[in-house]
PDB file of C-alpha atoms in Angstrom:
ATOM      1  CA  UNK A   1      96.188  92.888 101.733  1.00  0.00           C
ATOM      2  CA  UNK A   2      97.042  91.933  98.158  1.00  0.00           C
ATOM      3  CA  UNK A   3      94.970  92.880  95.128  1.00  0.00           C
ATOM      4  CA  UNK A   4      94.875  91.797  91.499  1.00  0.00           C
ATOM      5  CA  UNK A   5      93.903  94.833  89.453  1.00  0.00           C
ATOM      6  CA  UNK A   6      93.245  92.886  86.263  1.00  0.00           C
ATOM      7  CA  UNK A   7      91.047  90.459  88.212  1.00  0.00           C
ATOM      8  CA  UNK A   8      89.048  93.491  89.394  1.00  0.00           C
ATOM      9  CA  UNK A   9      88.214  94.696  85.882  1.00  0.00           C
ATOM     10  CA  UNK A  10      84.515  95.403  85.210  1.00  0.00           C
ATOM     11  CA  UNK A  11      84.376  93.604  81.888  1.00  0.00           C
ATOM     12  CA  UNK A  12      80.934  94.834  80.809  1.00  0.00           C
ATOM     13  CA  UNK A  13      82.104  98.455  80.809  1.00  0.00           C
ATOM     14  CA  UNK A  14      84.175 100.281  78.194  1.00  0.00           C
ATOM     15  CA  UNK A  15      87.856 100.297  79.093  1.00  0.00           C
ATOM     16  CA  UNK A  16      88.986 100.891  81.774  1.00  0.00           C
ATOM     17  CA  UNK A  17      87.070 100.330  85.028  1.00  0.00           C
ATOM     18  CA  UNK A  18      88.100  98.283  88.061  1.00  0.00           C
ATOM     19  CA  UNK A  19      86.274  97.441  91.287  1.00  0.00           C
ATOM     20  CA  UNK A  20      87.773  96.084  94.529  1.00  0.00           C
ATOM     21  CA  UNK A  21      85.125  95.414  97.173  1.00  0.00           C
ATOM     22  CA  UNK A  22      87.376  94.993 100.240  1.00  0.00           C
ATOM     23  CA  UNK A  23      89.916  97.741  99.638  1.00  0.00           C
ATOM     24  CA  UNK A  24      90.127  98.868 103.274  1.00  0.00           C
ATOM     25  CA  UNK A  25      89.234  97.193 106.567  1.00  0.00           C
ATOM     26  CA  UNK A  26      86.318  98.091 108.826  1.00  0.00           C
ATOM     27  CA  UNK A  27      88.708  99.630 111.373  1.00  0.00           C
ATOM     28  CA  UNK A  28      90.312 101.756 108.667  1.00  0.00           C
ATOM     29  CA  UNK A  29      86.880 102.850 107.467  1.00  0.00           C
ATOM     30  CA  UNK A  30      85.877 103.912 110.995  1.00  0.00           C
ATOM     31  CA  UNK A  31      89.144 105.816 111.413  1.00  0.00           C
ATOM     32  CA  UNK A  32      88.779 107.611 108.073  1.00  0.00           C
ATOM     33  CA  UNK A  33      85.177 108.590 108.812  1.00  0.00           C
ATOM     34  CA  UNK A  34      86.293 110.014 112.149  1.00  0.00           C
ATOM     35  CA  UNK A  35      88.970 112.065 110.379  1.00  0.00           C
ATOM     36  CA  UNK A  36      86.366 113.398 107.943  1.00  0.00           C
ATOM     37  CA  UNK A  37      83.963 114.305 110.751  1.00  0.00           C
ATOM     38  CA  UNK A  38      86.657 115.962 112.867  1.00  0.00           C
ATOM     39  CA  UNK A  39      87.770 118.345 110.097  1.00  0.00           C
ATOM     40  CA  UNK A  40      87.214 122.027 110.993  1.00  0.00           C
ATOM     41  CA  UNK A  41      83.855 123.401 109.843  1.00  0.00           C
ATOM     42  CA  UNK A  42      85.469 125.885 107.376  1.00  0.00           C
ATOM     43  CA  UNK A  43      86.825 122.864 105.527  1.00  0.00           C
ATOM     44  CA  UNK A  44      83.284 121.997 104.409  1.00  0.00           C
ATOM     45  CA  UNK A  45      81.677 123.580 101.362  1.00  0.00           C
ATOM     46  CA  UNK A  46      77.888 123.294 101.498  1.00  0.00           C
ATOM     47  CA  UNK A  47      76.300 122.784  98.084  1.00  0.00           C
ATOM     48  CA  UNK A  48      72.593 122.468  97.359  1.00  0.00           C
ATOM     49  CA  UNK A  49      72.695 118.675  97.024  1.00  0.00           C
ATOM     50  CA  UNK A  50      75.709 117.612  99.091  1.00  0.00           C
ATOM     51  CA  UNK A  51      78.634 118.950 101.058  1.00  0.00           C
ATOM     52  CA  UNK A  52      82.326 118.413 100.439  1.00  0.00           C
ATOM     53  CA  UNK A  53      85.870 118.983 101.608  1.00  0.00           C
ATOM     54  CA  UNK A  54      88.691 119.802  99.166  1.00  0.00           C
ATOM     55  CA  UNK A  55      92.253 118.734  99.968  1.00  0.00           C
ATOM     56  CA  UNK A  56      94.809 120.258 100.012  1.00  0.00           C
ATOM     57  CA  UNK A  57      92.866 123.159  98.448  1.00  0.00           C
ATOM     58  CA  UNK A  58      90.469 124.083  95.665  1.00  0.00           C
ATOM     59  CA  UNK A  59      91.870 124.673  92.201  1.00  0.00           C
ATOM     60  CA  UNK A  60      92.587 128.196  91.021  1.00  0.00           C
ATOM     61  CA  UNK A  61      90.594 129.869  88.260  1.00  0.00           C
ATOM     62  CA  UNK A  62      93.212 128.612  85.802  1.00  0.00           C
ATOM     63  CA  UNK A  63      92.646 125.009  86.964  1.00  0.00           C
ATOM     64  CA  UNK A  64      95.971 124.924  88.798  1.00  0.00           C
ATOM     65  CA  UNK A  65      96.701 123.454  92.211  1.00  0.00           C
ATOM     66  CA  UNK A  66      98.786 125.332  94.753  1.00  0.00           C
ATOM     67  CA  UNK A  67     101.657 123.066  95.765  1.00  0.00           C
ATOM     68  CA  UNK A  68     100.916 121.506  99.139  1.00  0.00           C
ATOM     69  CA  UNK A  69     101.043 117.931 100.447  1.00  0.00           C
ATOM     70  CA  UNK A  70      97.933 115.939 101.219  1.00  0.00           C
ATOM     71  CA  UNK A  71      97.370 115.335 104.952  1.00  0.00           C
ATOM     72  CA  UNK A  72      98.767 112.096 106.332  1.00  0.00           C
ATOM     73  CA  UNK A  73      95.312 110.560 106.901  1.00  0.00           C
ATOM     74  CA  UNK A  74      94.521 110.818 103.176  1.00  0.00           C
ATOM     75  CA  UNK A  75      97.861 109.251 102.230  1.00  0.00           C
ATOM     76  CA  UNK A  76      97.972 106.220 104.526  1.00  0.00           C
ATOM     77  CA  UNK A  77      96.665 103.540 104.201  1.00  0.00           C
ATOM     78  CA  UNK A  78      95.127 104.399 100.826  1.00  0.00           C
ATOM     79  CA  UNK A  79      97.956 105.863  98.741  1.00  0.00           C
ATOM     80  CA  UNK A  80     100.666 104.272 100.845  1.00  0.00           C
ATOM     81  CA  UNK A  81     100.843 101.353 100.449  1.00  0.00           C
ATOM     82  CA  UNK A  82      97.766 100.294  98.460  1.00  0.00           C
ATOM     83  CA  UNK A  83      97.712 102.634  95.458  1.00  0.00           C
ATOM     84  CA  UNK A  84     101.465 102.161  95.255  1.00  0.00           C
ATOM     85  CA  UNK A  85     101.050  98.357  95.216  1.00  0.00           C
ATOM     86  CA  UNK A  86      98.391  98.583  92.491  1.00  0.00           C
ATOM     87  CA  UNK A  87     100.582 101.032  90.513  1.00  0.00           C
ATOM     88  CA  UNK A  88      97.476 102.778  89.235  1.00  0.00           C
ATOM     89  CA  UNK A  89      99.019 106.279  89.241  1.00  0.00           C
ATOM     90  CA  UNK A  90     102.419 105.228  87.883  1.00  0.00           C
ATOM     91  CA  UNK A  91     101.757 106.812  84.484  1.00  0.00           C
ATOM     92  CA  UNK A  92     100.289 110.019  85.918  1.00  0.00           C
ATOM     93  CA  UNK A  93     102.403 113.210  85.747  1.00  0.00           C
ATOM     94  CA  UNK A  94     103.202 113.171  89.479  1.00  0.00           C
ATOM     95  CA  UNK A  95     102.999 109.372  89.819  1.00  0.00           C
ATOM     96  CA  UNK A  96     100.613 109.821  92.742  1.00  0.00           C
ATOM     97  CA  UNK A  97      97.354 111.654  93.434  1.00  0.00           C
ATOM     98  CA  UNK A  98      97.758 115.231  94.641  1.00  0.00           C
ATOM     99  CA  UNK A  99      94.103 116.206  95.062  1.00  0.00           C
ATOM    100  CA  UNK A 100      91.219 114.657  97.021  1.00  0.00           C
ATOM    101  CA  UNK A 101      87.540 115.551  97.210  1.00  0.00           C
ATOM    102  CA  UNK A 102      85.610 114.291 100.218  1.00  0.00           C
ATOM    103  CA  UNK A 103      81.907 114.168  99.279  1.00  0.00           C
ATOM    104  CA  UNK A 104      79.132 113.449 101.753  1.00  0.00           C
ATOM    105  CA  UNK A 105      75.786 112.256 100.359  1.00  0.00           C
ATOM    106  CA  UNK A 106      72.795 112.126 102.686  1.00  0.00           C
ATOM    107  CA  UNK A 107      69.765 110.032 101.620  1.00  0.00           C
ATOM    108  CA  UNK A 108      68.030 111.905  98.798  1.00  0.00           C
ATOM    109  CA  UNK A 109      71.190 113.715  97.700  1.00  0.00           C
ATOM    110  CA  UNK A 110      73.198 113.177  94.522  1.00  0.00           C
ATOM    111  CA  UNK A 111      75.048 114.861  91.677  1.00  0.00           C
ATOM    112  CA  UNK A 112      73.990 115.522  88.081  1.00  0.00           C
ATOM    113  CA  UNK A 113      75.656 113.592  85.238  1.00  0.00           C
ATOM    114  CA  UNK A 114      78.987 115.287  84.596  1.00  0.00           C
ATOM    115  CA  UNK A 115      82.544 114.894  83.409  1.00  0.00           C
ATOM    116  CA  UNK A 116      85.520 115.843  85.564  1.00  0.00           C
ATOM    117  CA  UNK A 117      87.259 117.964  82.965  1.00  0.00           C
ATOM    118  CA  UNK A 118      90.732 118.570  81.610  1.00  0.00           C
ATOM    119  CA  UNK A 119      92.422 119.792  84.801  1.00  0.00           C
ATOM    120  CA  UNK A 120      93.066 116.206  85.864  1.00  0.00           C
ATOM    121  CA  UNK A 121      95.007 113.282  84.485  1.00  0.00           C
ATOM    122  CA  UNK A 122      92.304 110.925  83.119  1.00  0.00           C
ATOM    123  CA  UNK A 123      92.141 108.581  86.100  1.00  0.00           C
ATOM    124  CA  UNK A 124      89.860 108.679  89.138  1.00  0.00           C
ATOM    125  CA  UNK A 125      90.162 106.421  92.185  1.00  0.00           C
ATOM    126  CA  UNK A 126      87.218 106.562  94.610  1.00  0.00           C
ATOM    127  CA  UNK A 127      87.001 104.951  98.039  1.00  0.00           C
ATOM    128  CA  UNK A 128      83.464 104.644  99.462  1.00  0.00           C
ATOM    129  CA  UNK A 129      82.783 104.892 103.196  1.00  0.00           C
ATOM    130  CA  UNK A 130      79.765 104.444 105.432  1.00  0.00           C
ATOM    131  CA  UNK A 131      77.185 103.048 103.027  1.00  0.00           C
ATOM    132  CA  UNK A 132      76.754 101.784  99.461  1.00  0.00           C
ATOM    133  CA  UNK A 133      75.460 103.864  96.594  1.00  0.00           C
ATOM    134  CA  UNK A 134      74.801 103.418  92.861  1.00  0.00           C
ATOM    135  CA  UNK A 135      76.856 105.363  90.334  1.00  0.00           C
ATOM    136  CA  UNK A 136      75.047 105.960  87.036  1.00  0.00           C
ATOM    137  CA  UNK A 137      77.095 106.162  83.830  1.00  0.00           C
ATOM    138  CA  UNK A 138      75.901 107.876  80.644  1.00  0.00           C
ATOM    139  CA  UNK A 139      77.124 108.392  77.108  1.00  0.00           C
ATOM    140  CA  UNK A 140      77.855 112.019  76.325  1.00  0.00           C
ATOM    141  CA  UNK A 141      75.305 114.127  74.505  1.00  0.00           C
ATOM    142  CA  UNK A 142      75.900 116.015  71.306  1.00  0.00           C
ATOM    143  CA  UNK A 143      78.005 119.139  71.059  1.00  0.00           C
ATOM    144  CA  UNK A 144      74.808 121.200  70.932  1.00  0.00           C
ATOM    145  CA  UNK A 145      73.736 119.820  74.285  1.00  0.00           C
ATOM    146  CA  UNK A 146      77.157 120.624  75.699  1.00  0.00           C
ATOM    147  CA  UNK A 147      76.833 124.254  74.669  1.00  0.00           C
ATOM    148  CA  UNK A 148      73.653 124.550  76.720  1.00  0.00           C
ATOM    149  CA  UNK A 149      75.628 123.909  79.880  1.00  0.00           C
ATOM    150  CA  UNK A 150      76.793 127.189  81.367  1.00  0.00           C
ATOM    151  CA  UNK A 151      77.465 125.806  84.829  1.00  0.00           C
ATOM    152  CA  UNK A 152      80.933 126.809  85.961  1.00  0.00           C
ATOM    153  CA  UNK A 153      83.244 124.552  87.911  1.00  0.00           C
ATOM    154  CA  UNK A 154      83.305 125.145  91.650  1.00  0.00           C
ATOM    155  CA  UNK A 155      84.429 123.580  94.909  1.00  0.00           C
ATOM    156  CA  UNK A 156      87.444 121.815  93.468  1.00  0.00           C
ATOM    157  CA  UNK A 157      86.288 121.818  89.830  1.00  0.00           C
ATOM    158  CA  UNK A 158      84.430 118.551  90.407  1.00  0.00           C
ATOM    159  CA  UNK A 159      81.501 119.533  88.169  1.00  0.00           C
ATOM    160  CA  UNK A 160      83.328 121.139  85.279  1.00  0.00           C
ATOM    161  CA  UNK A 161      81.351 119.449  82.513  1.00  0.00           C
ATOM    162  CA  UNK A 162      77.732 119.053  83.603  1.00  0.00           C
ATOM    163  CA  UNK A 163      75.364 118.287  80.731  1.00  0.00           C
ATOM    164  CA  UNK A 164      71.600 118.554  80.756  1.00  0.00           C
ATOM    165  CA  UNK A 165      70.098 115.057  80.488  1.00  0.00           C
ATOM    166  CA  UNK A 166      66.961 113.160  81.405  1.00  0.00           C
ATOM    167  CA  UNK A 167      68.070 109.930  79.771  1.00  0.00           C
ATOM    168  CA  UNK A 168      68.367 106.627  81.574  1.00  0.00           C
ATOM    169  CA  UNK A 169      71.917 105.560  82.423  1.00  0.00           C
ATOM    170  CA  UNK A 170      73.636 103.156  80.060  1.00  0.00           C
ATOM    171  CA  UNK A 171      75.514 101.496  82.928  1.00  0.00           C
ATOM    172  CA  UNK A 172      75.157 101.267  86.717  1.00  0.00           C
ATOM    173  CA  UNK A 173      77.904 100.519  89.246  1.00  0.00           C
ATOM    174  CA  UNK A 174      77.154  99.601  92.862  1.00  0.00           C
ATOM    175  CA  UNK A 175      79.839 101.006  95.144  1.00  0.00           C
ATOM    176  CA  UNK A 176      79.889  99.184  98.476  1.00  0.00           C
ATOM    177  CA  UNK A 177      81.309 100.660 101.660  1.00  0.00           C
ATOM    178  CA  UNK A 178      85.080 100.068 101.921  1.00  0.00           C
ATOM    179  CA  UNK A 179      85.348  99.553  98.159  1.00  0.00           C
ATOM    180  CA  UNK A 180      87.601 101.114  95.530  1.00  0.00           C
ATOM    181  CA  UNK A 181      86.411 102.112  92.045  1.00  0.00           C
ATOM    182  CA  UNK A 182      89.030 103.084  89.470  1.00  0.00           C
ATOM    183  CA  UNK A 183      88.068 104.594  86.120  1.00  0.00           C
ATOM    184  CA  UNK A 184      90.494 105.737  83.455  1.00  0.00           C
ATOM    185  CA  UNK A 185      90.915 106.073  79.698  1.00  0.00           C
ATOM    186  CA  UNK A 186      87.624 105.878  77.787  1.00  0.00           C
ATOM    187  CA  UNK A 187      85.641 105.598  81.014  1.00  0.00           C
ATOM    188  CA  UNK A 188      87.033 108.999  82.019  1.00  0.00           C
ATOM    189  CA  UNK A 189      87.125 110.699  78.619  1.00  0.00           C
ATOM    190  CA  UNK A 190      84.012 109.452  76.808  1.00  0.00           C
ATOM    191  CA  UNK A 191      81.348 108.951  79.497  1.00  0.00           C
ATOM    192  CA  UNK A 192      79.486 110.947  82.133  1.00  0.00           C
ATOM    193  CA  UNK A 193      78.768 109.827  85.681  1.00  0.00           C
ATOM    194  CA  UNK A 194      76.266 110.912  88.299  1.00  0.00           C
ATOM    195  CA  UNK A 195      74.330 109.873  91.393  1.00  0.00           C
ATOM    196  CA  UNK A 196      70.526 109.959  91.392  1.00  0.00           C
ATOM    197  CA  UNK A 197      68.808 112.084  94.025  1.00  0.00           C
ATOM    198  CA  UNK A 198      66.759 109.383  95.710  1.00  0.00           C
ATOM    199  CA  UNK A 199      66.205 107.870  99.138  1.00  0.00           C
ATOM    200  CA  UNK A 200      66.684 104.345  97.819  1.00  0.00           C
ATOM    201  CA  UNK A 201      68.444 102.664  94.934  1.00  0.00           C
ATOM    202  CA  UNK A 202      66.127 100.346  93.010  1.00  0.00           C
ATOM    203  CA  UNK A 203      66.219  97.749  90.231  1.00  0.00           C
ATOM    204  CA  UNK A 204      69.355  96.161  91.678  1.00  0.00           C
ATOM    205  CA  UNK A 205      70.495  92.814  90.338  1.00  0.00           C
ATOM    206  CA  UNK A 206      72.832  91.058  87.904  1.00  0.00           C
ATOM    207  CA  UNK A 207      70.763  92.359  84.980  1.00  0.00           C
ATOM    208  CA  UNK A 208      71.408  96.020  85.839  1.00  0.00           C
ATOM    209  CA  UNK A 209      74.566  96.295  87.980  1.00  0.00           C
ATOM    210  CA  UNK A 210      77.753  96.015  85.921  1.00  0.00           C
ATOM    211  CA  UNK A 211      79.963  94.896  88.804  1.00  0.00           C
ATOM    212  CA  UNK A 212      77.456  92.458  90.343  1.00  0.00           C
ATOM    213  CA  UNK A 213      79.896  89.543  90.122  1.00  0.00           C
ATOM    214  CA  UNK A 214      82.593  91.574  91.926  1.00  0.00           C
ATOM    215  CA  UNK A 215      80.455  92.591  94.925  1.00  0.00           C
ATOM    216  CA  UNK A 216      81.480  91.520  98.416  1.00  0.00           C
ATOM    217  CA  UNK A 217      77.838  90.961  99.387  1.00  0.00           C
ATOM    218  CA  UNK A 218      74.802  90.404  97.187  1.00  0.00           C
ATOM    219  CA  UNK A 219      72.351  89.351  99.885  1.00  0.00           C
ATOM    220  CA  UNK A 220      71.407  92.933 100.971  1.00  0.00           C
ATOM    221  CA  UNK A 221      70.221  93.641  97.417  1.00  0.00           C
ATOM    222  CA  UNK A 222      68.322  90.424  96.665  1.00  0.00           C
ATOM    223  CA  UNK A 223      65.039  92.300  97.113  1.00  0.00           C
ATOM    224  CA  UNK A 224      66.085  94.577  94.262  1.00  0.00           C
ATOM    225  CA  UNK A 225      66.436  97.763  96.299  1.00  0.00           C
ATOM    226  CA  UNK A 226      68.521  99.363  99.034  1.00  0.00           C
ATOM    227  CA  UNK A 227      67.485 102.128 101.431  1.00  0.00           C
ATOM    228  CA  UNK A 228      70.054 104.920 101.204  1.00  0.00           C
ATOM    229  CA  UNK A 229      72.183 105.849 104.209  1.00  0.00           C
ATOM    230  CA  UNK A 230      74.852 108.527 104.531  1.00  0.00           C
ATOM    231  CA  UNK A 231      77.721 107.711 102.174  1.00  0.00           C
ATOM    232  CA  UNK A 232      81.093 109.481 102.133  1.00  0.00           C
ATOM    233  CA  UNK A 233      83.508 109.213  99.223  1.00  0.00           C
ATOM    234  CA  UNK A 234      87.224 109.975  98.944  1.00  0.00           C
ATOM    235  CA  UNK A 235      87.987 110.811  95.317  1.00  0.00           C
ATOM    236  CA  UNK A 236      91.670 110.818  94.365  1.00  0.00           C
ATOM    237  CA  UNK A 237      93.045 112.528  91.254  1.00  0.00           C
ATOM    238  CA  UNK A 238      96.269 113.984  89.870  1.00  0.00           C
ATOM    239  CA  UNK A 239      96.027 117.658  88.865  1.00  0.00           C
ATOM    240  CA  UNK A 240      98.223 118.363  85.833  1.00  0.00           C
ATOM    241  CA  UNK A 241      99.301 121.908  86.685  1.00  0.00           C
ATOM    242  CA  UNK A 242     100.827 122.584  90.109  1.00  0.00           C
ATOM    243  CA  UNK A 243     102.210 125.998  91.042  1.00  0.00           C
ATOM    244  CA  UNK A 244     104.252 127.119  94.014  1.00  0.00           C
ATOM    245  CA  UNK A 245     102.789 129.773  96.287  1.00  0.00           C
ATOM    246  CA  UNK A 246     105.668 132.176  95.635  1.00  0.00           C
ATOM    247  CA  UNK A 247     105.133 132.022  91.884  1.00  0.00           C
ATOM    248  CA  UNK A 248     101.422 132.657  92.368  1.00  0.00           C
ATOM    249  CA  UNK A 249     102.032 135.726  94.531  1.00  0.00           C
ATOM    250  CA  UNK A 250     104.566 137.021  92.032  1.00  0.00           C
ATOM    251  CA  UNK A 251     102.038 136.632  89.219  1.00  0.00           C
ATOM    252  CA  UNK A 252      99.290 138.379  91.198  1.00  0.00           C
ATOM    253  CA  UNK A 253     101.660 141.235  91.977  1.00  0.00           C
ATOM    254  CA  UNK A 254     102.416 141.743  88.327  1.00  0.00           C
ATOM    255  CA  UNK A 255     106.182 141.418  88.799  1.00  0.00           C
TER     256      UNK A 255
END
C-alpha cells in the first residue's frame, strides 16, 4: 500500500492535519482488534466514560516514560512499514512513536475537549478500528478558563489539559474504521479535541465534516446521522523524556 501524505491533507483545517481512509486492511483490522481484546485484564484501566490500555506503560509523575519497547503487534504493520514510509515521525526526538494509548468507546461514551500536553512531541497519529466516530475540534479558551481546570493527568497523561467548555466545535472530523488521522503543529498546539458522549453522530455532511472529500464511503452518512458502535483507537505519540529503569530506581533510592 502506497500513500501520498500531502494528498491526504485536510485543507479546511489549520495546519497540519492529514486523513487516510484505507490505512490498514480489513484483515489487519480484525487481527489488531483480536490483539486488543486478548490483552490481560490488568492491562485495562476503567475510566468513567471509556476504558483504555497504555503501552508500554503509563507515564511517571514527572511525565517521563520508562524505557521499554512497544509490543510487536503495535509496531507492525502500523509503524513498520507504514509510518516509516510516510516519514511522519522523522523529525520527532526518537524518530518513531514510543507510546500508544488504546481507547475503547462504547456507544454513548466520549472524552471532554482536551489538549494532550507537553510530555509529547507535537504530533499524534490515530488509527481507528471497529466503527467510525466524529472527533470534535475546538479553539482554546482564555487563560482564565484554563485556570479553572484542576483535573490531573491520568492513565497515560492523555487528558492533561482538559478545559471546561459548552461551546459548539469549530471543526468536525469523521474517523472511519481502518483510517489514519495525523495532527501536528498548530492542530496539536493551538486546538482542543474531544468526542461527544452520544449514541449517534448527527448533522453529518459536506457542510459540517472537514474531511468529507477524503472519506472512503459517504453513503452510510447520506441520511445525516450514524448510529454509534464500539470504536477502538490506537493513538501513537513520541514521549520526549525516556528514562532507564536502573536510573529510576537509583533516583528513588536517593543514591
